[in-house]
């Protein structure tokens, strides 16, 4: 394997030193250190401890024609940044060479001075003795008073880490090029203005000289020219020549961007906001005005008022004049923009390069996981830099998250969405009340505009259910958005943009006697039209057995398509379809299926042999509805009751839903504390909205979480609740304490969609069942008033849906947890010292969890019978074995993965439910009370 | 790259090099700072092509540029500094290695540069480290030879009372040529056979219907696991180029796009030479069914290497990073010391010197069996084949796996950073780290440490303290804590 002839001397150091030849040993300067990080007390975090500055900074330097290279400013603009590092010396080093020198000088035969439009140069160099390494971006600005009209500048990113500069070279180059282009654009504008002023001065001077010459001519009666007259004539000629020269310069500077645009790789700087109107007036009188020139020309504005003055034709080249500052050389707007950009660059590349690299790699990898990102990732962060490259790789810009994130903040319309309730138990009429509330949270539903009257129509408070603790509540079907879109009433609604975002909220109230079984079906988020409710009727509900034979888990799942439901209603044969496990997006192969990719979700319903033959493409535009599917949960079945809604004969149709009248929903008897349930209370925006976890927040959340797992011995069941989709209420009197705990626990909460915000840090009003669907972690104020007692009572009624962490009494009421997953996530003996490190650890475990859920959701042949003879039991058994043996899950861990897989599938097969979580989970398992 | 440029004066010696394929390299130059004339070019190497992209004058102009400003050079003793230029005005990129050396009895500054067209920037950047490492080492040797030349020169002056300036330093040129040509060949081979940054998973083993379809399950597990344990650095040898390339692509799936661009596929007709510093490279066995790896170059690779033979399904790996770096440094020092002692040109001929008189014998058995089993890759392989092939499901699952690895690596770095206060204190809690970060399996720790080493160089050496311990020894020591 190894070639012997290649073996060069491999002698021990000691032996080589004892050479018989007695030759001097190899000087250390010609050798290599045996330990790369042994010198200067260096270690991987401080490879060069001798450097005189600690943090990276940006230096702008100039090669002044008067004093030579000199530093101008640093970013951050703080003397401490550079420490004792000699900026003058370093400026000399980086500016001593004209890296922009061109082979070709002024073209021969040209009568007028030519501006040299040189490209920026980029140089990476260092000073190994000082431990300073720099990316240096050389650029040239124009100055009418400068030698050759040029002023060489450079912007340098200086760091002690040599590898960082090279590893981030392309990113640095891209960012500095943008800043440079901004500065140069401003400079061209300022230069053009300066030329215009000069031209006016020259024009004025010419007029004055001309007049004086004429006067002299008239006064000249001697018949010959005096010396003065000759001088005047020469001066006039000089002025005229100067005018032509300056006109030519103006033409050159103005035609530059137009010429450059022809280069495919030229990207002119585009300001982010409109420049002052006064500056955008195009100078029509300009000698070189060209309407076809690009937008940059509009910045070459005519000065509003300038009084020309008499000047000398030849500008004195003196060295005692003050050169323009960088700010004067550049239009102020562009100068400010450039500084902003440089500040941004400094922040962007700040810190250890290992974090930068991993961040870039992670972003690239996350872009390949659009289907799972919503669960635990900060999706907006992924799109901060859509064109970001890593390792020289141009990333594909295919995700849609960016636009969605933008949409989230930019929709300026009044949006509304209402939930509707409908029952799936035919014999039990349910009265329900539809409510909405205002919210500050931007709603990203279909932008249905409402006028004020319609808003009033929907103005109602949220009510809580007062059903007995023994009853069974199940959230159900939602009216599809597609139906709404077709609504005539909606079509007639005028669009009236409003700065206030309206968020709808649906809540149900029941007047059902105890011991009844009722199933609620609601539309939690999608926009509904009030008229739809007016025209609806009480719904009938089909009762379903508690334990379903198939052993499906207690999940409530959205429907794929109302059309399918209609089919089911109309055709009882649909109920006898072969069991298609719609939970599995991968099924049996069906070659024909490829032909009908666009109708994939519908095919799921119609085709018992439905197989997904295309890669995951999230956010299919599919109507959604909630369905009820009872299953046996007491046995802790591993089947998980994955999506089976299509085949469930008891699902409600949209037609049924339309029969439910809004009036019918009204139930004054169950009204409870409506006054306390103010809109502002209920919809108070979470302190940390989804996808905007700052680094600081992460650190804080990590710290709090670390404290939590160390202080609370029952942290595991609490975290298990969150991971399995069971809403956790953090109850307490002290707002700060509650919020702190909610922040800590928020890192464990899976998001239910890109736009759903599952955490509410502080609520002061009573909760209802809708809240548990919407929020999975709630900070709730404990009130000492009688209302507070009621609130606690209602919480106990909801104990099937929720876990309650009482901050004041330090107790937790929730189901038992005996898995192994959470202990790895939250080990109270962990030696992790910092919150940010713990946050990273949690993020890591959650990524693994995500991966397991993805595998389970999309596993081939896991959810469907392999052949027709295979029973459902064997399929269930296969799933159970898969979870146990292939994913290594035990006990309750199974439910966590099932829940996450459920969310993944919902996200995959349908339009994400905006502003609300699609699943309300409940368990028929006893809760335990944990105490410290 | 303008045609107009001042003629070089005096004429510069030039070596034209014939390459098999297209060369992305325009030229290489060796320049020095003359105390009277300023920067001057000593030698130019250029690929022999029909179309001359840069004239000698232009090359000289650019090479002079690289030394401009170096009169202000402020470097540590023995430092070889790297300068990198992207000169859009000239349409070129230049990589210069600047160093001080003794010549003509004076200490002067020298620059060895390679020049590429600017259009090759994205091609070159992933290969920057490979090129710089290789040129750096040849400079180390060349510098010693220049020093020795000076001594011999003075002796000659004393004896003959004559001085011929032009003779001095000449012998460094053949030495540099010995590395410049391989670098040109490397870049040329990468131009034609580098792995693309985006790999179609259908070209890899991961597209098989089931594990074991293309290659044995245990072999695949060992190969990927060891590949990750050696920082993604692997050599795949075999008799079938197709088979080799399938494994090469499979291994490259576990690399970043930039690292893939620093990997090379196997050539069908005849094998490439082994190139030190590439991440994954496929090499074809010769007619005798063997491929000889150059020991020296394997040792000089920045990371340890995994050796994979697809014919016999064997996987061998080199010791972990810190041990590899330690051995590499020892080897380098030995080589330079031997060079320092060499008396004649014959002694310094590259890669041919064997010192039989030394009592120390290098351990040629650098490739050993994969000892440490991991759970990460095993679980991944167990699971990924449950997903239907042909869709993007496996790609998504793979990206999740890689994300987990990268995040674990960063968490590990952060953990050590916290524990040691950014290296101020020694790290003593490896056992806690393993438990806290769920890295109790040795193979898992190796994989994550290897990944961490790539983004935080020196981590292995820092953690495992005395780098000359073998992996086994250090584990024994550390486990006693």
XYZ file of C-alpha atoms in Angstrom, chain B:
481
model
C -5.137 40.975 -19.419
C -4.367 43.745 -21.782
C -1.950 43.224 -24.602
C -0.192 46.482 -23.959
C 2.419 46.380 -21.322
C 5.983 47.432 -20.876
C 8.495 44.824 -21.993
C 10.284 42.973 -19.246
C 13.863 43.831 -18.781
C 16.001 41.858 -18.652
C 14.437 38.757 -20.163
C 13.085 36.321 -17.639
C 13.804 32.634 -17.749
C 10.745 30.615 -18.596
C 9.765 26.986 -18.396
C 6.923 25.801 -20.567
C 5.082 22.801 -19.279
C 3.118 20.335 -21.373
C -0.023 19.132 -19.680
C -2.463 16.451 -20.699
C -5.585 18.469 -20.180
C -6.542 22.104 -20.097
C -4.776 24.119 -17.497
C -6.717 26.665 -15.497
C -3.382 28.052 -14.398
C -2.020 30.886 -16.521
C 1.425 30.976 -15.032
C 3.541 30.603 -11.968
C 6.312 33.017 -11.104
C 9.205 33.320 -8.744
C 10.148 36.890 -7.926
C 12.462 38.556 -5.475
C 13.067 41.979 -4.068
C 16.237 43.440 -5.448
C 17.633 46.075 -3.141
C 18.578 48.238 -6.108
C 15.970 47.499 -8.739
C 13.042 46.633 -6.549
C 10.835 43.687 -7.377
C 12.171 41.470 -10.123
C 10.944 38.242 -11.622
C 13.366 35.382 -11.625
C 11.459 32.614 -13.331
C 8.201 31.987 -15.069
C 6.424 28.655 -15.487
C 3.613 28.562 -17.989
C 1.579 25.767 -19.508
C 2.348 25.100 -23.129
C -0.736 26.197 -24.994
C -1.504 27.347 -28.474
C -3.240 30.424 -27.253
C -1.162 32.657 -25.070
C -3.473 34.298 -22.564
C -0.837 36.320 -20.801
C 2.330 37.621 -22.373
C 5.580 37.359 -20.498
C 5.467 41.092 -19.992
C 2.089 40.897 -18.371
C 3.159 38.038 -16.176
C 6.206 39.988 -15.113
C 4.083 43.025 -14.387
C 1.771 40.972 -12.205
C 4.563 39.146 -10.449
C 6.245 42.428 -9.613
C 2.974 43.579 -8.207
C 2.937 40.755 -5.722
C 6.112 41.988 -4.104
C 5.211 45.641 -4.183
C 4.799 46.911 -0.694
C 6.784 44.044 0.755
C 9.547 46.464 1.620
C 7.326 47.077 4.613
C 7.164 43.391 5.366
C 6.796 42.725 9.032
C 6.761 39.012 9.526
C 7.695 36.522 12.146
C 10.952 34.724 11.671
C 10.557 31.980 9.112
C 7.014 32.970 8.239
C 5.648 32.202 4.817
C 2.809 34.647 4.288
C 0.043 34.160 1.812
C -1.320 37.023 -0.237
C -4.330 36.649 -2.422
C -5.260 39.105 -5.130
C -8.359 39.442 -7.224
C -7.441 42.093 -9.734
C -10.549 42.701 -11.759
C -8.798 45.369 -13.772
C -6.470 42.709 -15.086
C -8.936 39.856 -14.970
C -6.705 37.633 -12.889
C -6.368 36.146 -9.467
C -2.931 35.731 -7.971
C -1.860 33.644 -5.028
C 1.486 34.661 -3.651
C 3.586 33.107 -0.968
C 5.949 35.673 0.402
C 8.972 34.676 2.414
C 12.344 35.877 3.529
C 15.506 34.089 2.639
C 19.222 34.503 2.464
C 20.669 35.007 -0.922
C 23.712 36.877 -2.156
C 24.706 37.222 1.423
C 21.756 39.460 2.021
C 18.449 38.755 3.497
C 15.802 39.438 0.917
C 12.130 38.878 0.263
C 10.820 36.414 -2.281
C 7.486 35.585 -3.771
C 6.284 32.400 -5.396
C 3.007 33.067 -7.174
C 0.461 31.315 -9.291
C -1.789 33.260 -11.633
C -5.234 32.173 -12.760
C -7.944 33.915 -14.739
C -10.540 35.626 -12.592
C -13.214 33.424 -14.080
C -11.682 30.501 -12.168
C -12.203 32.090 -8.767
C -14.961 29.747 -7.639
C -13.016 26.804 -9.036
C -9.872 27.810 -7.248
C -11.119 28.821 -3.797
C -11.935 25.286 -2.591
C -8.443 24.247 -3.697
C -6.674 27.191 -2.120
C -5.549 25.330 0.942
C -4.220 22.392 -1.056
C -2.165 24.647 -3.298
C -0.879 26.809 -0.481
C 0.097 23.859 1.704
C 2.043 22.248 -1.056
C 3.790 25.381 -2.196
C 4.561 26.296 1.399
C 6.418 23.096 1.972
C 8.488 23.359 -1.167
C 9.394 26.885 -0.137
C 10.561 25.557 3.205
C 12.890 23.240 1.394
C 13.917 25.814 -1.181
C 14.762 28.296 1.520
C 17.115 25.841 3.130
C 18.775 25.196 -0.171
C 19.216 28.881 -0.829
C 20.903 29.183 2.522
C 23.197 26.281 1.759
C 23.945 27.707 -1.648
C 25.086 30.893 -0.022
C 27.503 29.049 2.247
C 28.916 27.060 -0.633
C 29.083 30.199 -2.703
C 31.164 31.971 -0.120
C 33.466 29.041 0.079
C 33.838 29.200 -3.658
C 34.607 32.908 -3.542
C 37.293 32.333 -1.007
C 38.802 29.562 -3.043
C 38.467 31.048 -6.517
C 38.269 34.732 -5.708
C 35.540 35.083 -8.278
C 31.876 35.813 -8.044
C 29.224 35.093 -10.562
C 26.000 36.640 -9.511
C 23.896 34.825 -12.041
C 24.755 31.436 -10.619
C 23.366 32.170 -7.242
C 20.037 30.788 -6.313
C 19.611 29.028 -9.595
C 19.266 25.678 -8.007
C 16.094 26.663 -6.241
C 14.345 26.835 -9.595
C 14.501 23.099 -10.371
C 13.312 22.482 -6.850
C 10.348 24.772 -7.279
C 9.689 23.284 -10.699
C 9.383 19.938 -8.954
C 6.282 21.165 -7.146
C 4.901 23.768 -9.542
C 4.359 21.144 -12.245
C 2.413 18.789 -9.950
C 0.294 21.700 -8.797
C -0.466 22.535 -12.423
C -1.301 18.898 -13.072
C -3.507 18.798 -10.015
C -5.473 21.848 -11.113
C -5.747 20.439 -14.595
C -7.058 17.110 -13.319
C -9.497 18.885 -11.019
C -10.780 20.887 -13.923
C -11.794 17.733 -15.705
C -12.588 15.297 -12.898
C -13.592 17.210 -9.790
C -16.752 16.080 -8.071
C -19.623 18.488 -8.742
C -20.862 20.477 -5.783
C -24.355 19.076 -6.209
C -24.485 15.305 -6.285
C -27.455 13.410 -7.589
C -28.241 10.837 -4.959
C -29.304 8.456 -7.707
C -25.628 8.160 -8.678
C -24.767 6.834 -5.274
C -25.206 3.749 -3.183
C -27.914 5.509 -1.224
C -30.216 5.092 -4.178
C -30.249 1.310 -3.880
C -33.556 -0.299 -3.139
C -32.112 -1.900 -0.097
C -28.900 -1.776 1.809
C -26.427 -4.249 0.452
C -27.643 -4.106 -3.123
C -24.500 -2.454 -4.445
C -22.072 -3.246 -1.730
C -21.974 -5.159 1.453
C -23.803 -3.567 4.335
C -20.915 -3.801 6.764
C -18.510 -2.420 4.197
C -20.708 0.575 3.500
C -21.129 1.249 7.192
C -17.400 0.999 7.793
C -16.572 3.153 4.803
C -18.900 5.998 5.688
C -18.135 5.827 9.376
C -14.397 5.853 8.856
C -14.714 8.526 6.185
C -16.424 10.771 8.695
C -13.950 9.867 11.433
C -11.090 10.993 9.216
C -12.619 14.412 8.576
C -14.127 13.392 5.244
C -10.744 12.554 3.774
C -10.727 9.235 1.878
C -8.955 7.391 -0.888
C -11.030 4.935 -2.872
C -9.083 2.401 -4.884
C -10.292 -0.393 -7.094
C -10.188 -1.957 -10.515
C -13.457 -0.602 -11.838
C -13.712 3.131 -12.360
C -17.496 2.947 -12.267
C -17.530 1.179 -8.940
C -14.933 3.524 -7.502
C -16.794 6.599 -8.612
C -20.036 5.392 -7.133
C -18.371 5.104 -3.750
C -16.588 8.425 -4.261
C -19.909 10.121 -4.941
C -21.501 8.374 -1.999
C -18.792 9.563 0.356
C -18.987 13.049 -1.093
C -22.632 13.209 -0.095
C -21.351 13.625 3.439
C -19.204 16.609 2.544
C -20.054 20.247 2.071
C -20.315 21.514 -1.517
C -17.001 23.269 -1.129
C -15.326 20.074 0.026
C -16.851 18.193 -2.861
C -15.192 20.618 -5.220
C -11.968 19.608 -3.560
C -12.590 15.929 -4.358
C -11.770 14.044 -7.518
C -13.371 11.246 -9.434
C -11.441 8.357 -10.851
C -10.281 8.544 -14.448
C -11.343 5.665 -16.661
C -8.353 5.096 -18.859
C -5.478 5.445 -16.413
C -5.169 6.424 -12.854
C -4.301 9.850 -11.593
C -1.537 10.244 -9.104
C -2.456 10.461 -5.459
C -2.782 14.112 -4.502
C -2.235 15.192 -0.971
C -4.947 17.421 0.435
C -7.966 16.350 -1.575
C -10.946 15.230 0.437
C -12.062 12.206 -1.562
C -10.213 10.826 -4.543
C -10.802 7.765 -6.650
C -7.721 5.932 -7.876
C -7.568 3.080 -10.341
C -5.374 0.108 -9.622
C -2.735 -0.829 -12.175
C -2.517 -4.032 -14.164
C -0.988 -5.829 -11.234
C -4.021 -5.035 -9.141
C -2.356 -2.602 -6.806
C -2.042 1.087 -6.228
C 1.007 2.410 -4.486
C 0.364 5.294 -2.175
C 3.238 7.703 -1.646
C 3.872 7.623 2.090
C 5.226 11.137 2.255
C 2.245 12.670 0.540
C -0.247 10.704 2.577
C 1.481 11.988 5.675
C 1.368 15.552 4.379
C -2.374 15.552 3.906
C -3.995 17.995 6.321
C -6.230 15.292 7.749
C -5.871 11.571 8.308
C -7.099 9.416 5.468
C -9.428 6.470 5.112
C -8.307 3.867 2.606
C -11.171 2.051 0.909
C -10.621 -0.825 -1.464
C -13.806 -1.548 -3.383
C -12.414 -4.760 -4.836
C -11.931 -6.527 -1.557
C -14.270 -4.369 0.509
C -11.685 -3.322 3.036
C -11.641 -0.122 5.004
C -8.545 1.104 6.806
C -7.978 4.375 8.534
C -5.146 6.501 9.800
C -4.897 7.579 13.423
C -7.026 10.516 14.570
C -6.205 14.125 13.810
C -3.920 15.006 16.664
C -1.818 11.919 16.161
C -1.723 12.472 12.437
C -0.689 16.100 12.815
C 1.961 15.140 15.306
C 3.359 12.452 13.017
C 3.158 14.823 10.086
C 5.096 17.505 11.907
C 7.728 15.059 13.003
C 8.048 13.830 9.477
C 8.327 17.350 8.100
C 10.949 18.303 10.626
C 12.887 15.148 9.855
C 12.718 15.807 6.179
C 13.877 19.389 6.541
C 16.650 18.381 8.913
C 17.788 15.727 6.469
C 17.728 18.324 3.800
C 19.789 20.641 5.915
C 22.366 17.908 6.274
C 22.349 16.909 2.625
C 25.583 17.613 0.836
C 24.827 17.282 -2.812
C 22.111 17.631 -5.385
C 21.650 13.917 -5.413
C 20.848 13.977 -1.755
C 18.064 16.442 -2.171
C 16.242 14.876 -5.043
C 12.673 14.725 -3.992
C 10.975 11.641 -2.690
C 13.855 9.369 -3.361
C 16.033 9.704 -0.339
C 16.062 6.851 2.071
C 18.082 7.178 5.160
C 19.058 3.721 6.055
C 21.529 4.729 8.641
C 18.956 6.016 11.071
C 17.990 3.898 13.969
C 14.450 5.097 13.739
C 12.170 3.423 11.272
C 9.001 5.191 10.325
C 5.872 3.305 11.034
C 4.649 2.519 7.571
C 1.635 0.759 8.867
C -0.307 3.975 9.135
C -3.534 2.430 7.914
C -5.262 0.296 10.454
C -8.621 -1.347 10.888
C -11.561 0.737 11.956
C -11.668 -0.019 15.639
C -14.392 2.238 16.908
C -17.982 1.528 16.025
C -20.482 4.304 15.892
C -24.214 4.477 16.319
C -24.829 7.579 14.233
C -23.976 6.199 10.802
C -25.343 2.789 11.661
C -28.706 4.225 12.596
C -28.686 6.396 9.512
C -28.026 3.476 7.191
C -30.537 1.308 8.980
C -33.164 3.962 8.494
C -32.501 5.639 5.175
C -33.307 2.567 3.121
C -36.798 2.533 4.599
C -37.538 5.588 2.520
C -38.605 5.118 -1.026
C -35.761 5.695 -3.488
C -36.114 7.909 -6.490
C -37.813 10.696 -4.594
C -36.148 13.418 -2.621
C -37.035 11.711 0.627
C -33.607 10.227 1.083
C -31.917 13.517 0.252
C -34.012 15.238 2.884
C -33.225 12.535 5.396
C -29.540 12.811 4.560
C -29.569 16.558 5.024
C -31.190 16.038 8.417
C -28.471 13.597 9.332
C -25.763 16.035 8.266
C -27.451 18.833 10.132
C -27.415 16.739 13.275
C -23.706 16.041 12.821
C -22.832 19.681 12.254
C -24.913 20.841 15.164
C -23.405 18.232 17.417
C -19.952 19.354 16.360
C -20.715 22.965 17.123
C -22.288 22.044 20.447
C -19.175 20.068 21.295
C -16.982 23.058 20.478
C -19.165 25.311 22.563
C -19.143 22.827 25.420
C -15.359 22.723 25.470
C -15.190 26.466 25.011
C -17.341 26.973 28.091
C -15.516 24.379 30.118
C -12.048 25.679 29.366
C -12.920 29.370 29.245
C -11.920 29.521 25.616
C -8.795 27.497 26.026
C -7.497 29.219 29.110
C -7.877 26.073 31.178
C -7.163 22.477 30.208
C -10.101 20.299 29.345
C -10.592 17.519 31.841
C -14.150 16.378 31.548
C -14.305 14.215 28.478
C -16.506 11.732 30.238
C -19.075 14.401 31.106
C -18.968 15.651 27.565
C -19.711 12.197 26.226
C -22.654 11.737 28.540
C -24.050 15.229 28.193
C -23.846 15.299 24.434
C -24.837 11.684 23.949
C -21.506 10.680 22.456
C -20.738 7.676 24.582
C -19.958 5.470 21.590
C -16.314 5.961 20.632
C -17.118 6.045 16.962
C -19.697 8.768 17.511
C -17.202 10.864 19.423
C -14.619 10.366 16.690
C -17.032 11.471 14.007
C -18.124 14.580 15.836
C -14.607 15.440 16.879
C -13.438 15.077 13.290
C -16.152 17.400 12.094
C -15.331 19.831 14.886
C -11.655 19.734 13.948
C -12.493 20.989 10.496
C -14.234 24.070 11.773
C -12.047 24.554 14.804
C -8.540 23.443 13.840
C -6.381 22.255 16.690
C -9.243 21.003 18.807
C -7.950 17.442 18.929
C -4.512 18.508 20.016
C -5.985 20.814 22.605
C -8.296 18.238 24.115
C -6.006 15.300 24.064
C -3.149 17.298 25.490
C 0.006 15.376 24.805
C -0.354 14.774 21.106
C 2.200 12.038 20.908
C 0.030 9.715 22.915
C -1.623 7.179 20.808
C -5.364 7.254 20.722
C -5.527 4.207 22.906
C -3.154 5.587 25.467
C -4.945 8.849 25.753
C -8.250 7.174 26.217
C -6.811 5.118 29.015
C -5.559 8.253 30.615
C -8.675 10.264 30.109
C -10.981 7.581 31.295
C -9.255 7.619 34.639
C -10.612 11.058 35.338
